PDB file of C-alpha atoms and ligand atoms in Angstrom:
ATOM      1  CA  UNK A   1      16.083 -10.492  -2.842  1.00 43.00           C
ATOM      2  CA  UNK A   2      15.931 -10.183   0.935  1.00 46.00           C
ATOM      3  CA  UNK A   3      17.132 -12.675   3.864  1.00 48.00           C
ATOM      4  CA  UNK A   4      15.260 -14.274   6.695  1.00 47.00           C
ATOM      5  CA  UNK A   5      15.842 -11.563   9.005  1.00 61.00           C
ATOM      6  CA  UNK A   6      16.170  -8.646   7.123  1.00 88.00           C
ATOM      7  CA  UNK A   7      13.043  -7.373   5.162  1.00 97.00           C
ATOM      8  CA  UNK A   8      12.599  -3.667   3.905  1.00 98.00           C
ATOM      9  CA  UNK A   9       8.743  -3.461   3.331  1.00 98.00           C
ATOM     10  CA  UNK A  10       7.823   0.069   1.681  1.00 98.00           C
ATOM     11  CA  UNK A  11       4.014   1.302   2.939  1.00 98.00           C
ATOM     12  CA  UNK A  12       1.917   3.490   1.214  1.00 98.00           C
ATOM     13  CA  UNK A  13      -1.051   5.061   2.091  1.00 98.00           C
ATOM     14  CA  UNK A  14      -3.685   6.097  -0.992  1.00 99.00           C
ATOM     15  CA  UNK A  15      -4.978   8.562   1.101  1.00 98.00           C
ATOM     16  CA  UNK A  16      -3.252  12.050   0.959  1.00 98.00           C
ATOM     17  CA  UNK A  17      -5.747  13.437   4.480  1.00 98.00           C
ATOM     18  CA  UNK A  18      -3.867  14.579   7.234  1.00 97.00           C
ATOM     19  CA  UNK A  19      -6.013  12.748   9.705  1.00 97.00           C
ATOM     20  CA  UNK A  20      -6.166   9.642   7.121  1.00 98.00           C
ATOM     21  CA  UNK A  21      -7.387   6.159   8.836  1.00 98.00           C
ATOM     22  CA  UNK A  22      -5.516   4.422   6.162  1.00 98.00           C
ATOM     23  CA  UNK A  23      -1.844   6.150   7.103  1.00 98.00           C
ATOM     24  CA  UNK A  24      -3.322   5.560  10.517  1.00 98.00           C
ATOM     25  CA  UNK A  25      -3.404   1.821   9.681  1.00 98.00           C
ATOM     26  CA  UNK A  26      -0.080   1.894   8.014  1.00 98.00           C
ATOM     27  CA  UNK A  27       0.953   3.674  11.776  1.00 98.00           C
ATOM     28  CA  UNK A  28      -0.417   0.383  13.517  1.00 98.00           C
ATOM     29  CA  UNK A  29       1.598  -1.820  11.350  1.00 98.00           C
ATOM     30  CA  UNK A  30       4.851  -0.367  12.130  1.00 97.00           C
ATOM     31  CA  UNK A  31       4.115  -1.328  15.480  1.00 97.00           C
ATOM     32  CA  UNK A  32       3.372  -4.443  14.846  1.00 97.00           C
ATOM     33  CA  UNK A  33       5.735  -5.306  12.621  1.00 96.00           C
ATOM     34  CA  UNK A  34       7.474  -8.902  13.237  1.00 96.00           C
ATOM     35  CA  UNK A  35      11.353  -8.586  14.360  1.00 95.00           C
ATOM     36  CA  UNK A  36      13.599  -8.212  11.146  1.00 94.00           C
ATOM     37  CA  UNK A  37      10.731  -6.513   9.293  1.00 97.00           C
ATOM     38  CA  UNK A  38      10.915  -2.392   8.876  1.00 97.00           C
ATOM     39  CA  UNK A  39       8.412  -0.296   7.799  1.00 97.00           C
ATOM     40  CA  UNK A  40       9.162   3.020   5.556  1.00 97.00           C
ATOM     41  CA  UNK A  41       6.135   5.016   5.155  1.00 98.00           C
ATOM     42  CA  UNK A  42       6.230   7.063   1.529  1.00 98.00           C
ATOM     43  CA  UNK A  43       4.474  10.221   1.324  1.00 98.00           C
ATOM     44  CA  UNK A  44       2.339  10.095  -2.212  1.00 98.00           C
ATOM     45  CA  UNK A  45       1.841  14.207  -1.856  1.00 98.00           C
ATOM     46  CA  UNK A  46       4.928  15.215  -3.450  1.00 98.00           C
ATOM     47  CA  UNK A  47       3.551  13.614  -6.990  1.00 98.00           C
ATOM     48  CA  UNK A  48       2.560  15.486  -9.633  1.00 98.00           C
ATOM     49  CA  UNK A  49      -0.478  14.102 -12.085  1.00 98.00           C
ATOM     50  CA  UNK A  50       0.638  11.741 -14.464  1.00 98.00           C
ATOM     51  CA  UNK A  51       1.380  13.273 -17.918  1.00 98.00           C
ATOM     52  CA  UNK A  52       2.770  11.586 -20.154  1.00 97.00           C
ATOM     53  CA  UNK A  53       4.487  14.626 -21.989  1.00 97.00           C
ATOM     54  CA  UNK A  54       6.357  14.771 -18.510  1.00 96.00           C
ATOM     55  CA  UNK A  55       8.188  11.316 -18.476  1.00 96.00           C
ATOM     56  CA  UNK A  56      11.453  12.132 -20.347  1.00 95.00           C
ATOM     57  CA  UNK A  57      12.959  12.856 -17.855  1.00 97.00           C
ATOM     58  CA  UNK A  58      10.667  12.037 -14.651  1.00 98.00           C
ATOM     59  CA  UNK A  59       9.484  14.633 -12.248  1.00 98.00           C
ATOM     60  CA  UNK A  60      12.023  14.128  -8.881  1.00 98.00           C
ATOM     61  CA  UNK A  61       9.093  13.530  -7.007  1.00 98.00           C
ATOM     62  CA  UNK A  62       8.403  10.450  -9.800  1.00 98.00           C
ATOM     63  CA  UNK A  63      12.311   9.471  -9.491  1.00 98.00           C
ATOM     64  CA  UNK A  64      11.971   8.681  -5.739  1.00 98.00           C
ATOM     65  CA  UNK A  65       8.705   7.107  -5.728  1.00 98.00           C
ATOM     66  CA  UNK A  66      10.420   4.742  -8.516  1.00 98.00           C
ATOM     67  CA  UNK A  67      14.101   4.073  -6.406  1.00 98.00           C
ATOM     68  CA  UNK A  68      12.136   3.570  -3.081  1.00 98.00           C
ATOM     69  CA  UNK A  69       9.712   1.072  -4.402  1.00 98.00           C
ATOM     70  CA  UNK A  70      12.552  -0.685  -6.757  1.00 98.00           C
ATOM     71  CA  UNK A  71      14.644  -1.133  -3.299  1.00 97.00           C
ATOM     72  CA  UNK A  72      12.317  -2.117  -1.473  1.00 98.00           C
ATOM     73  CA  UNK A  73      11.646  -6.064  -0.659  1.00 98.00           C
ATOM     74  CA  UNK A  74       7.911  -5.492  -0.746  1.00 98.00           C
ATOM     75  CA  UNK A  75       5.139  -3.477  -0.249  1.00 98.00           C
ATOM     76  CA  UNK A  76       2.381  -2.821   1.946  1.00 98.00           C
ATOM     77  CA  UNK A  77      -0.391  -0.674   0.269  1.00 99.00           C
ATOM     78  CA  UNK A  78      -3.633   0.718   2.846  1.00 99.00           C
ATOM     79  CA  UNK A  79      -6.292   2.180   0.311  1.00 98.00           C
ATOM     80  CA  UNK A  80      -9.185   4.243   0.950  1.00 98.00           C
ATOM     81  CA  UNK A  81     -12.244   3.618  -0.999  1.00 98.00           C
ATOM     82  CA  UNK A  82     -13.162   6.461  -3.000  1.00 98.00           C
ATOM     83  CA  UNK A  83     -16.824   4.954  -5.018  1.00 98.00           C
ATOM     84  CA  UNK A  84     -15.944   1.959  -5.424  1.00 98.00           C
ATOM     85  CA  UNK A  85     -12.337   2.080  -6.240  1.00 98.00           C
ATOM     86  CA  UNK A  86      -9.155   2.897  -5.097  1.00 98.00           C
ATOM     87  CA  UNK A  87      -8.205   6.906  -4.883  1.00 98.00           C
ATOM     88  CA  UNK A  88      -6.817   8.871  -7.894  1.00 98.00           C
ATOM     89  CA  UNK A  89      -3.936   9.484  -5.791  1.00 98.00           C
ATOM     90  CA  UNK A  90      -2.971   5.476  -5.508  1.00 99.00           C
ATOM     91  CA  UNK A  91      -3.184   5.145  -9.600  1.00 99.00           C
ATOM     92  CA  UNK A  92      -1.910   7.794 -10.014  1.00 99.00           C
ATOM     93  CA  UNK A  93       1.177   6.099  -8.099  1.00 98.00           C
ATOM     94  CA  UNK A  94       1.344   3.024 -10.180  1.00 98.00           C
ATOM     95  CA  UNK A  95       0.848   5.250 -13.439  1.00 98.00           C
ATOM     96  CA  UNK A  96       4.358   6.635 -12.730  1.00 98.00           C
ATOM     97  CA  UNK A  97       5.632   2.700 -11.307  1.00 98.00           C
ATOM     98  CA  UNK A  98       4.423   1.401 -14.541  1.00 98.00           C
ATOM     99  CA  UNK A  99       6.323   3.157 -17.276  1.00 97.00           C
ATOM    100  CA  UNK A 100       9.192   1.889 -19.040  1.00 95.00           C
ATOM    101  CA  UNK A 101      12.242   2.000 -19.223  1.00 94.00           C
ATOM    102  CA  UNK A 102      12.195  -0.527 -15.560  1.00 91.00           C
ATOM    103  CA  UNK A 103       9.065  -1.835 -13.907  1.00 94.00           C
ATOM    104  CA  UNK A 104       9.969  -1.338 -10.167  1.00 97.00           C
ATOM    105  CA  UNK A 105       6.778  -3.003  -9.539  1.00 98.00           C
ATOM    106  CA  UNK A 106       7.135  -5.957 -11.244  1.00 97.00           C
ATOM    107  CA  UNK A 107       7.944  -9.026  -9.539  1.00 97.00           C
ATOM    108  CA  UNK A 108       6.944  -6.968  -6.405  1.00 98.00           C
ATOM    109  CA  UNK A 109       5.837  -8.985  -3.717  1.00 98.00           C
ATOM    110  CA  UNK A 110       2.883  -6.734  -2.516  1.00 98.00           C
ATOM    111  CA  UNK A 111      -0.125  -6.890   0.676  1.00 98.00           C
ATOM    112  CA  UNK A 112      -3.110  -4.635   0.294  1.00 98.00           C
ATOM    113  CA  UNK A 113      -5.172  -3.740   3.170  1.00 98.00           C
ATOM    114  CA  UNK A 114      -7.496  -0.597   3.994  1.00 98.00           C
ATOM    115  CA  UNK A 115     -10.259   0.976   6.058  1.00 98.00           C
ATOM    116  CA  UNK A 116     -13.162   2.656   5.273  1.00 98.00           C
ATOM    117  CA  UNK A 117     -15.841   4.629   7.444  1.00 98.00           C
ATOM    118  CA  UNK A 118     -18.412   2.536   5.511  1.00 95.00           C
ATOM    119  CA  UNK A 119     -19.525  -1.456   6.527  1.00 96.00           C
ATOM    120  CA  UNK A 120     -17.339  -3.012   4.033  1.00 96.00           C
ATOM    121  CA  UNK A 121     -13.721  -1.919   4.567  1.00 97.00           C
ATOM    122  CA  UNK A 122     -12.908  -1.096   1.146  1.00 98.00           C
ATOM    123  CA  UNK A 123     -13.596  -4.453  -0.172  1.00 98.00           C
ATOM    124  CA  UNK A 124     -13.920  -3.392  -3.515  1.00 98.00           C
ATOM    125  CA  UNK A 125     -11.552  -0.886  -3.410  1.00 98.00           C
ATOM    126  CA  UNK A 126      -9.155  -3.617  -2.744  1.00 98.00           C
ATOM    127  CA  UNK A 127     -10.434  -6.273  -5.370  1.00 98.00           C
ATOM    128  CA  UNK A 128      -9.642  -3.008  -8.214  1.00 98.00           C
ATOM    129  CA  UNK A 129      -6.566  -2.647  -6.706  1.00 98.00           C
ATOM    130  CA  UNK A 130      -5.601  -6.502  -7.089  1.00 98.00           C
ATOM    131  CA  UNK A 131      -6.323  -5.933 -10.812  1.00 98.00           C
ATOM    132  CA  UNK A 132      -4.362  -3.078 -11.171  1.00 98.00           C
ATOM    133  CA  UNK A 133      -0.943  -4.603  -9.186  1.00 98.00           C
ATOM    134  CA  UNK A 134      -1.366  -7.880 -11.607  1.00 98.00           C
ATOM    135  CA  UNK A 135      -1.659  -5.766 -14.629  1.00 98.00           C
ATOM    136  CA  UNK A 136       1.368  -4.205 -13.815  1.00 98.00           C
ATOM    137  CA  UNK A 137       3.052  -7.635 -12.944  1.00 97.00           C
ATOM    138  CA  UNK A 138       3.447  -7.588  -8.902  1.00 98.00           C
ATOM    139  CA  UNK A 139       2.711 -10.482  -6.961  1.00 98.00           C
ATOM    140  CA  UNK A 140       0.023  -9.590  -4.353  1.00 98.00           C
ATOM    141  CA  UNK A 141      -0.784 -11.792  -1.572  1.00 98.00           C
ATOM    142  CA  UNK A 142      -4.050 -13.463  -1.489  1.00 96.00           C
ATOM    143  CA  UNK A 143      -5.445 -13.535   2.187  1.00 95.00           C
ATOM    144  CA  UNK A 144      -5.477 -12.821   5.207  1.00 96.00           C
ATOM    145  CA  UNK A 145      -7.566 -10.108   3.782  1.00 96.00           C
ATOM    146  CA  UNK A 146      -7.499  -6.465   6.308  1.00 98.00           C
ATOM    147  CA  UNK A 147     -10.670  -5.350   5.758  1.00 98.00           C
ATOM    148  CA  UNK A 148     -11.353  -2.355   8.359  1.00 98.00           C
ATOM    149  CA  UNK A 149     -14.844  -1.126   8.557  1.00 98.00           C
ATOM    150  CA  UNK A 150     -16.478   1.748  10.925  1.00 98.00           C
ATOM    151  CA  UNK A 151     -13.118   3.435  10.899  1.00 98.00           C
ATOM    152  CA  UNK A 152     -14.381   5.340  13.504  1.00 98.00           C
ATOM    153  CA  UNK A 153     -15.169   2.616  15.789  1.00 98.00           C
ATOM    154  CA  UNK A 154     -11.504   0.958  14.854  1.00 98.00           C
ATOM    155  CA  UNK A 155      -9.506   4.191  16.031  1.00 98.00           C
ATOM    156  CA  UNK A 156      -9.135   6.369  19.038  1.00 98.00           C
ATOM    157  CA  UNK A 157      -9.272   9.946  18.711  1.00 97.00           C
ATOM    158  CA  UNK A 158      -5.534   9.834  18.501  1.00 97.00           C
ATOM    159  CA  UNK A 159      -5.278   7.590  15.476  1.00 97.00           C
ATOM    160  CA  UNK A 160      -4.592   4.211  17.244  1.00 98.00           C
ATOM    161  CA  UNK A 161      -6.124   1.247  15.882  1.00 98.00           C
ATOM    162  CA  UNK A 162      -7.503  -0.067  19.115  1.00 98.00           C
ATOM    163  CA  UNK A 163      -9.884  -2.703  17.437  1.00 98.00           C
ATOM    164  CA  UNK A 164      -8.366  -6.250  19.217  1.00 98.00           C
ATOM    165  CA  UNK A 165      -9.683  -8.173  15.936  1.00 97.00           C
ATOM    166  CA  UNK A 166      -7.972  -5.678  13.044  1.00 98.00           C
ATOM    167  CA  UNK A 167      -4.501  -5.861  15.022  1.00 98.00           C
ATOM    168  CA  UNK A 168      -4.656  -9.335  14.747  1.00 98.00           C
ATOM    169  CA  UNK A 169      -5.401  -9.653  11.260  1.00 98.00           C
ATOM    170  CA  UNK A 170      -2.987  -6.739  10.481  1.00 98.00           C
ATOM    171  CA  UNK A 171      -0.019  -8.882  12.503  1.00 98.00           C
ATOM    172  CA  UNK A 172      -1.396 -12.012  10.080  1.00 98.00           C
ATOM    173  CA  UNK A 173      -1.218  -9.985   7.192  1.00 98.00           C
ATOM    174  CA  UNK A 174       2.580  -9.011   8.050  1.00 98.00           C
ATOM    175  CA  UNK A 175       3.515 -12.536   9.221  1.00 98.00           C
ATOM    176  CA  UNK A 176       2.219 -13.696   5.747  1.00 98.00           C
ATOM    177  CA  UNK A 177       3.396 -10.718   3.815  1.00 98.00           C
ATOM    178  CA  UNK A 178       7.357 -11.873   5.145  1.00 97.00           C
ATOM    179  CA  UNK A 179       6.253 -16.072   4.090  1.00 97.00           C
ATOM    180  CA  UNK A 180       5.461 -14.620   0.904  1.00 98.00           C
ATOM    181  CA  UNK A 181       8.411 -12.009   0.319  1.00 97.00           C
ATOM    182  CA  UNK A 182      10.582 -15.381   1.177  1.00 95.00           C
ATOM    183  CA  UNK A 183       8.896 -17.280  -1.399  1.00 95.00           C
ATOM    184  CA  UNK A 184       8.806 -15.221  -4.245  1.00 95.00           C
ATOM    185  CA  UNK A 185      12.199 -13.553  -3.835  1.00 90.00           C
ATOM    186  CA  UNK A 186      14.227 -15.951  -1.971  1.00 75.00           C
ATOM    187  CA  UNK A 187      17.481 -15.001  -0.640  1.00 70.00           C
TER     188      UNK A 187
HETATM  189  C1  FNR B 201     -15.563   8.037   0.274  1.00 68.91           C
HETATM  190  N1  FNR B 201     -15.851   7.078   1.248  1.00 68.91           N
HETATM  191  C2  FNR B 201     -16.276   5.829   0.854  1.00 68.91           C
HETATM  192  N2  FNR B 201     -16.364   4.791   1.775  1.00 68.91           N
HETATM  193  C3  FNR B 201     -16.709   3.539   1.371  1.00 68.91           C
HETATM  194  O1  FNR B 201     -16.757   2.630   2.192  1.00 68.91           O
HETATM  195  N3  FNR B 201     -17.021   3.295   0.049  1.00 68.91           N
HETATM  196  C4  FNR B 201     -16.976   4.264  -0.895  1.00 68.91           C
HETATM  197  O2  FNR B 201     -17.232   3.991  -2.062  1.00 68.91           O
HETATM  198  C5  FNR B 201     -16.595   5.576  -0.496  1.00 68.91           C
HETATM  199  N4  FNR B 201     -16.520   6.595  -1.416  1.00 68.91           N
HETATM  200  C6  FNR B 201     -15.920   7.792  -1.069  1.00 68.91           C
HETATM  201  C7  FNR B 201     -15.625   8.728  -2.058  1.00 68.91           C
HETATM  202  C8  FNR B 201     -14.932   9.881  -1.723  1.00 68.91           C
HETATM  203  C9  FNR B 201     -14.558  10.853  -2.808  1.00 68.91           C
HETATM  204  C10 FNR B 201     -14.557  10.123  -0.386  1.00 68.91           C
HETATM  205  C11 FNR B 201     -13.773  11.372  -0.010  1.00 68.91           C
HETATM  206  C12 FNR B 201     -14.880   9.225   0.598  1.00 68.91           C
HETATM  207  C13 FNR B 201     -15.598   7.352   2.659  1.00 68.91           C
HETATM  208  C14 FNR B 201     -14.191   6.913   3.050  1.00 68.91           C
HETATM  209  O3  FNR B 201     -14.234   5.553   3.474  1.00 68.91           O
HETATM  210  C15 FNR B 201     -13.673   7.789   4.187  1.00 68.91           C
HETATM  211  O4  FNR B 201     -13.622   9.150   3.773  1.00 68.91           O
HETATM  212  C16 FNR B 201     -12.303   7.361   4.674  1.00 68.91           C
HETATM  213  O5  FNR B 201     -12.013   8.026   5.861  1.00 68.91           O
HETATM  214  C17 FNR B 201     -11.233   7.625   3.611  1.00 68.91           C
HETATM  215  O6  FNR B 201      -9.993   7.112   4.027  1.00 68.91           O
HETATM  216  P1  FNR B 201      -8.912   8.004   4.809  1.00 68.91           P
HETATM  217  O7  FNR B 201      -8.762   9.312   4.101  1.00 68.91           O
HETATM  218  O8  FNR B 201      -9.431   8.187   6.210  1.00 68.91           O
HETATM  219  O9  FNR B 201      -7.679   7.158   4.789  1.00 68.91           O
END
């Protein structure tokens, strides 16, 4: 549930790199963030492997991913494309979301974007992921789709996203991202 001008949107990045593009991207979007929108960026590091010999109770690493995504109003998810799908370290992620006894994913109004150093910008990294978040029963959105190719093109050496056309689509994709939170969960 979440009001017109307050909207808690939790990021995550599926790449654990220091220098990652795709926490890089996540870095762009809290900058461009529309007013009443925040951005909290969650570190996936801290988890261990999934196990599921290791769920009663959850590692405290698990227990925080699970409370920040369950308060959150959404999420905004920037995965790397590892062959062809997302990284081990994003499903690894919604492993631990997924398991019973609460689904803090479901329901979950959720926008997926990512780059990739290849030409197609994770493309089919991000269609895997859309299976995965409607297995699990969150809502993603459908378009605009952020689809950053030739990361290396897209950021300075500092990290910015300096590509004019990806910050626009990224400020679409948050614009849309709040429409959506509003009409899935309204207030
Ligand atoms: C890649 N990369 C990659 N790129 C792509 O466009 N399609 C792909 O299938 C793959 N596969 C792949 C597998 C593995 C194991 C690695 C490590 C890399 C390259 C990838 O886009 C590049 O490393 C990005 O920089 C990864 O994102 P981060 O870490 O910068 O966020």
């Amino acid at each position: 549930m979440t009001t017109s001008d307050s909207l808690h949107v939790l990021g995550i990045s599926g790449s654990l790199r220091r220098a990652s593009y795709n926490t890089a991207l996540l870095r762009a979007a809290a900058e461009l963030m529309p007013p009443g929108m925040t951005l909290e960026i969650f570190d996936l590091a801290p988890l261990p492997l999934f196990n599921q010999d290791a769920e009663k109770p959850f590692p405290e690493a698990v227990v925080e991913l699970r409370t920040r995504l369950a308060q959150a109003d959404a999420l905004l998810i920037a995965t790397p494309e590892y062959n062809s799908s997302i990284s081990g370290a994003l499903k690894n992620a919604i492993d631990w979301a997924s398991r019973p006894p609460k689904q803090p994913l479901a329901g979950k109004p959720v926008a997926i974007m990512g780059v990739s150093t290849g030409n197609f910008g994770t493309v089919r990294a991000q269609l895997h992921l859309r299976q995965v978040l409607t297995h699990v029963g969150a809502l993603p959105l459908g378009k605009p789709e952020v689809l950053v190719a030739r990361a290396e093109q897209a950021f300075d050496a500092e990290g910015r996203l300096v590509d004019a056309a990806a910050r626009g689509f990224l400020q679409d994709l948050l614009a849309a991202l709040a429409r959506w939170t509003q009409r899935v969960s309204p207030a």
